[in-house]
CSV table of N, CA and C in Angstrom, one decimal:
chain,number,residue,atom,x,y,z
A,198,UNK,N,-158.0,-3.4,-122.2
A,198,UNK,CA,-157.8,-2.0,-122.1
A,198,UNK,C,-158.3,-1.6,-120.7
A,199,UNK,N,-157.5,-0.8,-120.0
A,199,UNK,CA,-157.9,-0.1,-119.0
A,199,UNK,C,-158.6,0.9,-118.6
A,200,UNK,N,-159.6,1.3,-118.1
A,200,UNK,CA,-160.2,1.8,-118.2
A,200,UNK,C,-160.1,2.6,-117.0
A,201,UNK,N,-159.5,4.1,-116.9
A,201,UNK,CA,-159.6,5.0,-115.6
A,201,UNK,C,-160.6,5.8,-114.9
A,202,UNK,N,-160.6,5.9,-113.6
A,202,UNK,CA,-161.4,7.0,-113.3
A,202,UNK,C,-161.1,8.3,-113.1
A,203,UNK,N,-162.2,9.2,-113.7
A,203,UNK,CA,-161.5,11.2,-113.7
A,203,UNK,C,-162.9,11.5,-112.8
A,204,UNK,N,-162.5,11.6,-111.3
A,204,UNK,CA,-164.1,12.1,-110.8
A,204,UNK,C,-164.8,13.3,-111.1
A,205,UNK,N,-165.8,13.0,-111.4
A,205,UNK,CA,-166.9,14.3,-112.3
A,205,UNK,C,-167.2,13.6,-113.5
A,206,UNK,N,-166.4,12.3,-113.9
A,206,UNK,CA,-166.7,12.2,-115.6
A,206,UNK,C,-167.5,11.2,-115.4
A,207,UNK,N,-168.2,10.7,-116.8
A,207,UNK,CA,-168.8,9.2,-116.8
A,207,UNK,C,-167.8,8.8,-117.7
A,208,UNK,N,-167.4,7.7,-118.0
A,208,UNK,CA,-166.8,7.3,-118.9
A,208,UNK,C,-167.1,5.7,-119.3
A,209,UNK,N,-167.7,5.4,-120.0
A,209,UNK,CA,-168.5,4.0,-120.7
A,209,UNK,C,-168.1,3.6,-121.8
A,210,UNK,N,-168.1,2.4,-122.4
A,210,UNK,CA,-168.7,2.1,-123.5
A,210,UNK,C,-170.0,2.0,-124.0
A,211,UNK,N,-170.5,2.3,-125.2
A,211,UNK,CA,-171.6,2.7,-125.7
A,211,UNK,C,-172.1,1.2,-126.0
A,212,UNK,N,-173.3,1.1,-126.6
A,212,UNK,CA,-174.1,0.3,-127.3
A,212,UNK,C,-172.9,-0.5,-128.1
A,213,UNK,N,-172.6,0.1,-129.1
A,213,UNK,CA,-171.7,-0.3,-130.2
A,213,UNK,C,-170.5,-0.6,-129.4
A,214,UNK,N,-170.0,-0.2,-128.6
A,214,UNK,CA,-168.6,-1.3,-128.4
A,214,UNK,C,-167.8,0.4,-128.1
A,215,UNK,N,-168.2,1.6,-128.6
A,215,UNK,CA,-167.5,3.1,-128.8
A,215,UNK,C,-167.4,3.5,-127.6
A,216,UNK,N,-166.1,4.0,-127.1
A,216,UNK,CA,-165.5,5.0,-125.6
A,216,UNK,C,-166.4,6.5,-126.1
A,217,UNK,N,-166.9,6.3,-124.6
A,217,UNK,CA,-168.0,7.6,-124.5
A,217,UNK,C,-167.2,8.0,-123.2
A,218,UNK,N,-167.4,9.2,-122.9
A,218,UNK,CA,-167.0,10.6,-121.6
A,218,UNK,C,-168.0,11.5,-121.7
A,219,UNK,N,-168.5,12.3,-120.9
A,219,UNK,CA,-169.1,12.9,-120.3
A,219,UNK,C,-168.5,13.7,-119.0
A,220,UNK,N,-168.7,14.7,-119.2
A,220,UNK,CA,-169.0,15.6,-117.4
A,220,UNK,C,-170.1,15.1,-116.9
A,221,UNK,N,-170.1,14.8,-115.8
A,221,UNK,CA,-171.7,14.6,-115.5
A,221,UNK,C,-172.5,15.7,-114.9
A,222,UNK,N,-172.1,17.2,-114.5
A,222,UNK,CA,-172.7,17.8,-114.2
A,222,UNK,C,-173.2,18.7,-115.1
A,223,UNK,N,-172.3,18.1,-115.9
A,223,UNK,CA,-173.2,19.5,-117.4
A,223,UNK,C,-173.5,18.6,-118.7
A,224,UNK,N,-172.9,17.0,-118.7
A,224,UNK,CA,-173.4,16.4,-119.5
A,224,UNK,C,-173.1,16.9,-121.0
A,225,UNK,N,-172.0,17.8,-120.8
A,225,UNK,CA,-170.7,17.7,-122.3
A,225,UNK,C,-169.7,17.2,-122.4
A,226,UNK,N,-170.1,16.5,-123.4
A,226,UNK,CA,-169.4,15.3,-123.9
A,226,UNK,C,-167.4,15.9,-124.6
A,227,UNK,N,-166.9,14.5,-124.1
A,227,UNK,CA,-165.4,15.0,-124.0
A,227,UNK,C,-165.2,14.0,-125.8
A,228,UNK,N,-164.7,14.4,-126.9
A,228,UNK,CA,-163.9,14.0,-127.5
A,228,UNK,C,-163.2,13.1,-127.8
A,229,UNK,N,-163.1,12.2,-127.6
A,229,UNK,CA,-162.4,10.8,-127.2
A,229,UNK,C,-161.3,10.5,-128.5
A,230,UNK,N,-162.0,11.1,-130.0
A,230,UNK,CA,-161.0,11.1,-131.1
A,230,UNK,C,-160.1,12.2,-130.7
A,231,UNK,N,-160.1,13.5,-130.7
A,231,UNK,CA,-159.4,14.0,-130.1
A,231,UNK,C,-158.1,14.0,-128.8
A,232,UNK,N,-158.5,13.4,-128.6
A,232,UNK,CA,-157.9,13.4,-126.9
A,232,UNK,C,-158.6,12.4,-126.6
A,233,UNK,N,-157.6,11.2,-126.9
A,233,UNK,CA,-157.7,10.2,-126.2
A,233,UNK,C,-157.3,9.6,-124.5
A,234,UNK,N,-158.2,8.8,-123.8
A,234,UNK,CA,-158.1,9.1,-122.6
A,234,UNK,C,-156.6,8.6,-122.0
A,235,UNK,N,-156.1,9.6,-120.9
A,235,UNK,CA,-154.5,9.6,-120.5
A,235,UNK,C,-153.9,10.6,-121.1
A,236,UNK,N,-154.4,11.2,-121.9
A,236,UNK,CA,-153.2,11.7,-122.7
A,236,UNK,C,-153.4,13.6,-122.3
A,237,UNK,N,-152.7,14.6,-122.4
A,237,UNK,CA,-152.6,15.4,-121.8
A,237,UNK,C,-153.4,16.4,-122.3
A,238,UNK,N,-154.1,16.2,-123.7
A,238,UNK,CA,-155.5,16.8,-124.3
A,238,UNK,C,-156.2,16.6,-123.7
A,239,UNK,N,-156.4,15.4,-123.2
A,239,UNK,CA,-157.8,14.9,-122.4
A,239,UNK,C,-157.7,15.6,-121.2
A,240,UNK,N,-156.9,15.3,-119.9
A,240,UNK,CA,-156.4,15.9,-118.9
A,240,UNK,C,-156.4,17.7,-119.1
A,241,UNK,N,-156.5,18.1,-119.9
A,241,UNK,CA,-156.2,19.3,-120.1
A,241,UNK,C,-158.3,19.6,-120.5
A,242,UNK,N,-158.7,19.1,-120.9
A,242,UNK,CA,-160.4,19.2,-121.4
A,242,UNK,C,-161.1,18.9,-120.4
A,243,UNK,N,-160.6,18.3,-119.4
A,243,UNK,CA,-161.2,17.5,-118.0
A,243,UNK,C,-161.1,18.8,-117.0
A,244,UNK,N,-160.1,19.2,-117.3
A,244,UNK,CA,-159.9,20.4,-115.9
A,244,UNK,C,-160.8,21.7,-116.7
A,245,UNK,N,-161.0,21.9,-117.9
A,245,UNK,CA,-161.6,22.9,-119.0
A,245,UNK,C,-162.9,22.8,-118.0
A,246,UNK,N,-163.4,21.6,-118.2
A,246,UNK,CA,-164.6,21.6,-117.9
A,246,UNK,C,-164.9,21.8,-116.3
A,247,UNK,N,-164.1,21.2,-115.6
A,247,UNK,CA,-163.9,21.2,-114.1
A,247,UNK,C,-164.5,22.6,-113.7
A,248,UNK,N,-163.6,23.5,-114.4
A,248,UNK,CA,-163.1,24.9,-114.2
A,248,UNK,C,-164.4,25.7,-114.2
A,249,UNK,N,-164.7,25.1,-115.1
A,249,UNK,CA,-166.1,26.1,-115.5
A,249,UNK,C,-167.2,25.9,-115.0
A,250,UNK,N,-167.2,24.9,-114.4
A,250,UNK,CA,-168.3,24.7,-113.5
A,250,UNK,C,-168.2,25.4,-111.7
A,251,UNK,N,-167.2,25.0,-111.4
A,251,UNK,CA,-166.7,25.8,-110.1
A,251,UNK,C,-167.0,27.4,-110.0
A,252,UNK,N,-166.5,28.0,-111.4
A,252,UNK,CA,-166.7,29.5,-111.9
A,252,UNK,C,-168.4,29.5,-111.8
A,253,UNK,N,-169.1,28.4,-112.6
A,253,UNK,CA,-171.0,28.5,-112.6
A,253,UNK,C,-171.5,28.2,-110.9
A,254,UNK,N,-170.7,28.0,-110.1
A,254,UNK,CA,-171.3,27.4,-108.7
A,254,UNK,C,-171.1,28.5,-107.8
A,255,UNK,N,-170.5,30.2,-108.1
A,255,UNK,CA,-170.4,30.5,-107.0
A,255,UNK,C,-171.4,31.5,-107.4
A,256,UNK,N,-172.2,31.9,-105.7
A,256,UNK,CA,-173.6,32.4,-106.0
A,256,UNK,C,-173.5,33.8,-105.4
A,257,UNK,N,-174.1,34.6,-105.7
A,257,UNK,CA,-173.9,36.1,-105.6
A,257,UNK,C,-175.1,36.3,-104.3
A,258,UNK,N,-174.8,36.9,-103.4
A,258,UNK,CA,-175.1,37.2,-102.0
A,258,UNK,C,-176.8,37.7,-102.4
A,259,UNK,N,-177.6,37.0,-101.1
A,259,UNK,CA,-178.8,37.8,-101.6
A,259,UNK,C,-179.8,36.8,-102.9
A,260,UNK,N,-179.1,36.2,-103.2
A,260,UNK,CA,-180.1,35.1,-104.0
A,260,UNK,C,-180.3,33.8,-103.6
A,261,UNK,N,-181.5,33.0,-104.3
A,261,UNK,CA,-181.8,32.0,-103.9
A,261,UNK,C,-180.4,30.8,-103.5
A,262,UNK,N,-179.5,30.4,-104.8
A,262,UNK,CA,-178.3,29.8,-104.4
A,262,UNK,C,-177.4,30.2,-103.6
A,263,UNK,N,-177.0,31.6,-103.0
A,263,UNK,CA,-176.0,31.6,-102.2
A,263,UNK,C,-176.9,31.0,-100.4
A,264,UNK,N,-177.9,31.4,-100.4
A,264,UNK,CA,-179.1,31.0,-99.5
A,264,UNK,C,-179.1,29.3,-99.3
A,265,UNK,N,-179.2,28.5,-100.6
A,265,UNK,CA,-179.1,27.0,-100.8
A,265,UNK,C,-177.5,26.5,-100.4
A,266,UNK,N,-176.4,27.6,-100.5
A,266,UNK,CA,-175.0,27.0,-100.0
A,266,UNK,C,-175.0,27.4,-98.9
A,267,UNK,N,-175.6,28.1,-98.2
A,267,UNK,CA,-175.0,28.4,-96.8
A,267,UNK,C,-176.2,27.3,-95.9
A,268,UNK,N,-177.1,27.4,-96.0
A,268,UNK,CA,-178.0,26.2,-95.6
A,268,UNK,C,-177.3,24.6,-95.6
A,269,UNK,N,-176.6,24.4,-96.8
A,269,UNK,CA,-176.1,22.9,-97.1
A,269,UNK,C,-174.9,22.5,-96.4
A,270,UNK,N,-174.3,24.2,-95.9
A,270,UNK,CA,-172.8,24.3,-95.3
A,270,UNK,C,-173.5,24.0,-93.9
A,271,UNK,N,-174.6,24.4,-93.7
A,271,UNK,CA,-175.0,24.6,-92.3
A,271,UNK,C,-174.9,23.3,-91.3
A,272,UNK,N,-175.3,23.3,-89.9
A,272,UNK,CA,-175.3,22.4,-89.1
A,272,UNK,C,-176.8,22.1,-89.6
A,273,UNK,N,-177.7,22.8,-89.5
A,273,UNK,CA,-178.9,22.3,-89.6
A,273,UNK,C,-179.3,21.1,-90.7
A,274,UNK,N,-178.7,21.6,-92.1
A,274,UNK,CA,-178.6,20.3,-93.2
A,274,UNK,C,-177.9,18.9,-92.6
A,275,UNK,N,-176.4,19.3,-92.4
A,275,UNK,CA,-175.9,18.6,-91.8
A,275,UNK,C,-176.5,17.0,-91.2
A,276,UNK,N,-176.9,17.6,-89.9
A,276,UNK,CA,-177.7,16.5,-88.7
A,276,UNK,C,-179.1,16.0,-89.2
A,277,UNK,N,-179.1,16.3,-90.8
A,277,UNK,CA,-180.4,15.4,-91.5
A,277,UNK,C,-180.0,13.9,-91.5
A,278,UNK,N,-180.9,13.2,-91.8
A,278,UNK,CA,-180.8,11.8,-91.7
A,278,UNK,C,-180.1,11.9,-93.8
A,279,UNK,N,-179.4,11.0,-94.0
A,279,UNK,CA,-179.1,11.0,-95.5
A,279,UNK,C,-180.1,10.9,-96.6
A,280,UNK,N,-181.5,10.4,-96.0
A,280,UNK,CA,-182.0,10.0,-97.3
A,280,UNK,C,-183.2,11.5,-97.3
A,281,UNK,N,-183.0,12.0,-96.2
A,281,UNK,CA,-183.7,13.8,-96.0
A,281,UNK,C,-182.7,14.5,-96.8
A,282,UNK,N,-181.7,14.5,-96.8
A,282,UNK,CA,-180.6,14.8,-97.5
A,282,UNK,C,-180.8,15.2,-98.9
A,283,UNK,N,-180.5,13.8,-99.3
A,283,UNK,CA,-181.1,13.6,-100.6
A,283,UNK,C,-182.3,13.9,-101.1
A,284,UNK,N,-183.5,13.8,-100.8
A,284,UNK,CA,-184.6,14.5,-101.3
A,284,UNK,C,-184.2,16.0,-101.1
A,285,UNK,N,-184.0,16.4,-100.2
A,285,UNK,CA,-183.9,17.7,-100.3
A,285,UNK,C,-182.6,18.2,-101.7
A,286,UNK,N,-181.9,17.5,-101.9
A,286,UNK,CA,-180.8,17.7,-103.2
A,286,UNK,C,-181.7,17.6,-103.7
A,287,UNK,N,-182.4,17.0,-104.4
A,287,UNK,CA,-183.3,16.5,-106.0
A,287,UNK,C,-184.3,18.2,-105.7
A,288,UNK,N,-184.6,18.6,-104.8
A,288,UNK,CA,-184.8,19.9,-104.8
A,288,UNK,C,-184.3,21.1,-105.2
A,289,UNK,N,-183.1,21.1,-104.5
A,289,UNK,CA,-182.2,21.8,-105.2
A,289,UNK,C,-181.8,22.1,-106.4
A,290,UNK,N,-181.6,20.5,-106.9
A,290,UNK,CA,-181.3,20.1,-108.2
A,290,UNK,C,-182.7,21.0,-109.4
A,291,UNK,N,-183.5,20.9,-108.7
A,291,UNK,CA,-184.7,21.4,-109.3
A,291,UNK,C,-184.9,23.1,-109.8
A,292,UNK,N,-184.2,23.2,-109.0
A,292,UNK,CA,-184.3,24.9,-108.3
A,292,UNK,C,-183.5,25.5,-108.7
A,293,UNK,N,-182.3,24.7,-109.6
A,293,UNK,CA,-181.0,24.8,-110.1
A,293,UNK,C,-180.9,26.2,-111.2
A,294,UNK,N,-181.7,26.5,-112.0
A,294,UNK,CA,-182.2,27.1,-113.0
A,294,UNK,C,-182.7,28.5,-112.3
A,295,UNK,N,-183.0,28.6,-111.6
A,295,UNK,CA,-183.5,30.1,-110.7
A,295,UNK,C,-182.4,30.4,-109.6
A,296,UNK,N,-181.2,29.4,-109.3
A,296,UNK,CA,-180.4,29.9,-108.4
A,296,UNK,C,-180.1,31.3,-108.1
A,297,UNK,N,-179.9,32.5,-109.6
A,297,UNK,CA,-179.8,34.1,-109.5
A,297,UNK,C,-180.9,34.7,-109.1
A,298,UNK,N,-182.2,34.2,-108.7
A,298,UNK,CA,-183.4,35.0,-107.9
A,298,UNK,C,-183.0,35.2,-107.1
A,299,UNK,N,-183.0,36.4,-107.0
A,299,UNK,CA,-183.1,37.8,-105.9
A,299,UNK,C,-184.1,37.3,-104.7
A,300,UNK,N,-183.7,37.4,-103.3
A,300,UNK,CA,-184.8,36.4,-102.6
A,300,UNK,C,-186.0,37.7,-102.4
A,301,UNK,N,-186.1,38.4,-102.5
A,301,UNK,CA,-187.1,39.7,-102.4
A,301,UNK,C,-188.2,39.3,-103.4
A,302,UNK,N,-187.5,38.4,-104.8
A,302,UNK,CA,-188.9,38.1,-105.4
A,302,UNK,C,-190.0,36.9,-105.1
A,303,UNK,N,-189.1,36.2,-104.6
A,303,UNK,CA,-190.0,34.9,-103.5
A,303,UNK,C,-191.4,35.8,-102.7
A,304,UNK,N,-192.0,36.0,-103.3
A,304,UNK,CA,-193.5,36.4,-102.7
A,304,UNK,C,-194.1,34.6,-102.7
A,305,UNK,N,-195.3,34.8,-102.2
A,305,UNK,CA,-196.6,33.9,-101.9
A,305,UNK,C,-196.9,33.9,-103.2
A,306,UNK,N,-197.5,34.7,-104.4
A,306,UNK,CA,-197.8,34.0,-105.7
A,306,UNK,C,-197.0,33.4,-106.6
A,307,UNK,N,-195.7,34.2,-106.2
A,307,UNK,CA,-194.6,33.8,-107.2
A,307,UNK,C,-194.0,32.0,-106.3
A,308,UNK,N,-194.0,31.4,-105.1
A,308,UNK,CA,-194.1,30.4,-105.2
A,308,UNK,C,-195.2,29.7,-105.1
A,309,UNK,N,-196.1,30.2,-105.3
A,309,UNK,CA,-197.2,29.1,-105.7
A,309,UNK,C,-197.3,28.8,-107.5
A,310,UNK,N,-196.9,29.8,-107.6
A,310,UNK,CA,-196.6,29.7,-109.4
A,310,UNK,C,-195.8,28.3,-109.6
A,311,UNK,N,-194.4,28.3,-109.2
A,311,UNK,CA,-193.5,27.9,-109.0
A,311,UNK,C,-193.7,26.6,-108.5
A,312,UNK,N,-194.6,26.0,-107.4
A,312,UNK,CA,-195.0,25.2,-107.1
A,312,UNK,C,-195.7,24.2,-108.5
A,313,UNK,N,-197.0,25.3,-109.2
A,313,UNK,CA,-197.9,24.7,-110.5
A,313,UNK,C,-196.9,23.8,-111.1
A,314,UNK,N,-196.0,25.0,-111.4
A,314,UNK,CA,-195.0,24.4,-112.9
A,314,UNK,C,-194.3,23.5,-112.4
A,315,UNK,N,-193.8,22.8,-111.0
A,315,UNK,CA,-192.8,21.6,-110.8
A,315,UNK,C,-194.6,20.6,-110.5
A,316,UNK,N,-195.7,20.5,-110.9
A,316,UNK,CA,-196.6,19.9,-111.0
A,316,UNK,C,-196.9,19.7,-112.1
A,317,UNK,N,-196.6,20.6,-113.2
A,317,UNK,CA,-196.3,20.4,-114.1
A,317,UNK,C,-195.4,19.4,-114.6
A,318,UNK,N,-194.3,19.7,-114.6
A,318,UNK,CA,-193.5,18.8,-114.9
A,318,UNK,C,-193.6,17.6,-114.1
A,319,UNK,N,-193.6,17.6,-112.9
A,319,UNK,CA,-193.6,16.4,-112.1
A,319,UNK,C,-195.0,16.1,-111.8
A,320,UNK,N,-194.7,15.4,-111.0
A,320,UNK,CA,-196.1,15.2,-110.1
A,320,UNK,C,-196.6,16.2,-108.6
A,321,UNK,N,-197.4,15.4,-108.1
A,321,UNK,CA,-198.2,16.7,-107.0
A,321,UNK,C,-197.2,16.6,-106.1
A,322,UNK,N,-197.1,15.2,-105.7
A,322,UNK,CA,-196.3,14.9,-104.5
A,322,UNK,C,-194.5,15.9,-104.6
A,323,UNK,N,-193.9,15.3,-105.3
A,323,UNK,CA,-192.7,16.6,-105.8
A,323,UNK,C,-193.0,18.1,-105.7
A,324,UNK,N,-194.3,18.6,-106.2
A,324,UNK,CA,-194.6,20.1,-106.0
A,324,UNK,C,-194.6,20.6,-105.1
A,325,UNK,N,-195.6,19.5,-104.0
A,325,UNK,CA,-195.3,20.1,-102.8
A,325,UNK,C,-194.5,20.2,-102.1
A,326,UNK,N,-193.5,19.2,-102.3
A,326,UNK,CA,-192.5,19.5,-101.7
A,326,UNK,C,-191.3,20.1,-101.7
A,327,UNK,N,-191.3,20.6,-103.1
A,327,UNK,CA,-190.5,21.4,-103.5
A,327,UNK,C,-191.1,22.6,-102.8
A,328,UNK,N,-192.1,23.2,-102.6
A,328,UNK,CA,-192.8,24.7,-101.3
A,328,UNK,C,-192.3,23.9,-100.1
A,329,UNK,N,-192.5,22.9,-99.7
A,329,UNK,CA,-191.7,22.4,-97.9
A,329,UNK,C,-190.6,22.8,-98.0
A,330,UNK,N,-189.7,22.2,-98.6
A,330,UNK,CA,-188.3,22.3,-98.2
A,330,UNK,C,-188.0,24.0,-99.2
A,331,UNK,N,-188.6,25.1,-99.4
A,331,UNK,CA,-188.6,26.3,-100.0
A,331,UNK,C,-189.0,26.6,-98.5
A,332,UNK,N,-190.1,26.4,-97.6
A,332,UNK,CA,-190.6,26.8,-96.7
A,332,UNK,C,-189.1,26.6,-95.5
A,333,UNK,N,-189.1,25.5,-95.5
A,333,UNK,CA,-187.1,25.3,-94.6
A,333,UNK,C,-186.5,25.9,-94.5
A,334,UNK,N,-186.1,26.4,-96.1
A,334,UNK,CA,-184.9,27.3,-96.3
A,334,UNK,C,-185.1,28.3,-95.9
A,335,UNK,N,-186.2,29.3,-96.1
A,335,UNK,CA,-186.8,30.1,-95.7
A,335,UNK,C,-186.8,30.6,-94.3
A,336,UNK,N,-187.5,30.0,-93.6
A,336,UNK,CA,-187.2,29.6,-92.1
A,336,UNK,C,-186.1,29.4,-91.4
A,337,UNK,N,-184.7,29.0,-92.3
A,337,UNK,CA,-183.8,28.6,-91.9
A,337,UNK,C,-182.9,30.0,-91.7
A,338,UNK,N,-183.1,30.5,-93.2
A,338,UNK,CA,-182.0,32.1,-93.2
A,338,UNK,C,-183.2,33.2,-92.3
């Protein structure tokens, strides 16, 4: 059996031997009894999801994400070395969840708060640096 690629999806076999799909940016799972893959259910569930994510990505002026797309558009991201790049994404990635903050609310306690809780979760080293590259962006707009 052939196995295709749909960019955005995962598409594997499982433990057991079972056709698994996935979006990978949202990590909902495609149906495979349903709409088997090729077929124009599937193709049609693929773009479903596509769709809706493009619709979740555009960021309303004035908040932290539309701030994080025009920075990523920017020259300045740009002329990073790749692997500055990428840490700076797993940041992003991080930050993903507060993208509608209003940048007005970014005071000094509100990211040091912010700072705690990704120390929380992660470690020190990640917290701070999630405030550095906050301090970037910052500096950047």
């Amino acid at each position: 059996m052939t196995i295709i690629r749909v960019k955005g999806f995962k598409i594997f076999n499982d433990q057991h031997g079972k056709l698994r799909c996935y979006h990978r940016k949202t990590g909902e799972p495609i149906n495979l009894e349903k709409a088997p893959i090729g077929s124009a259910a599937f193709l049609a569930e693929c773009e479903r999801l596509t769709s809706l994510m493009s619709v979740a990505d555009t960021s309303r002026p004035g908040t932290l994400g539309n701030l994080i797309d025009k920075y990523r558009a920017g020259s300045a991201f740009l002329e990073l070395a790749e692997r500055t790049k990428s840490d700076y994404q797993k940041v992003f990635d991080y930050l993903a969840p507060i993208n509608n903050t209003p940048l007005t609310r970014f005071t000094s306690p509100f990211i040091v708060k912010l700072r705690d809780k990704a120390e929380e979760q992660r470690k020190r080293r990640f917290a701070n640096y999630v405030k550095q590259v906050l301090s970037v962006l910052f500096s950047w707009g």
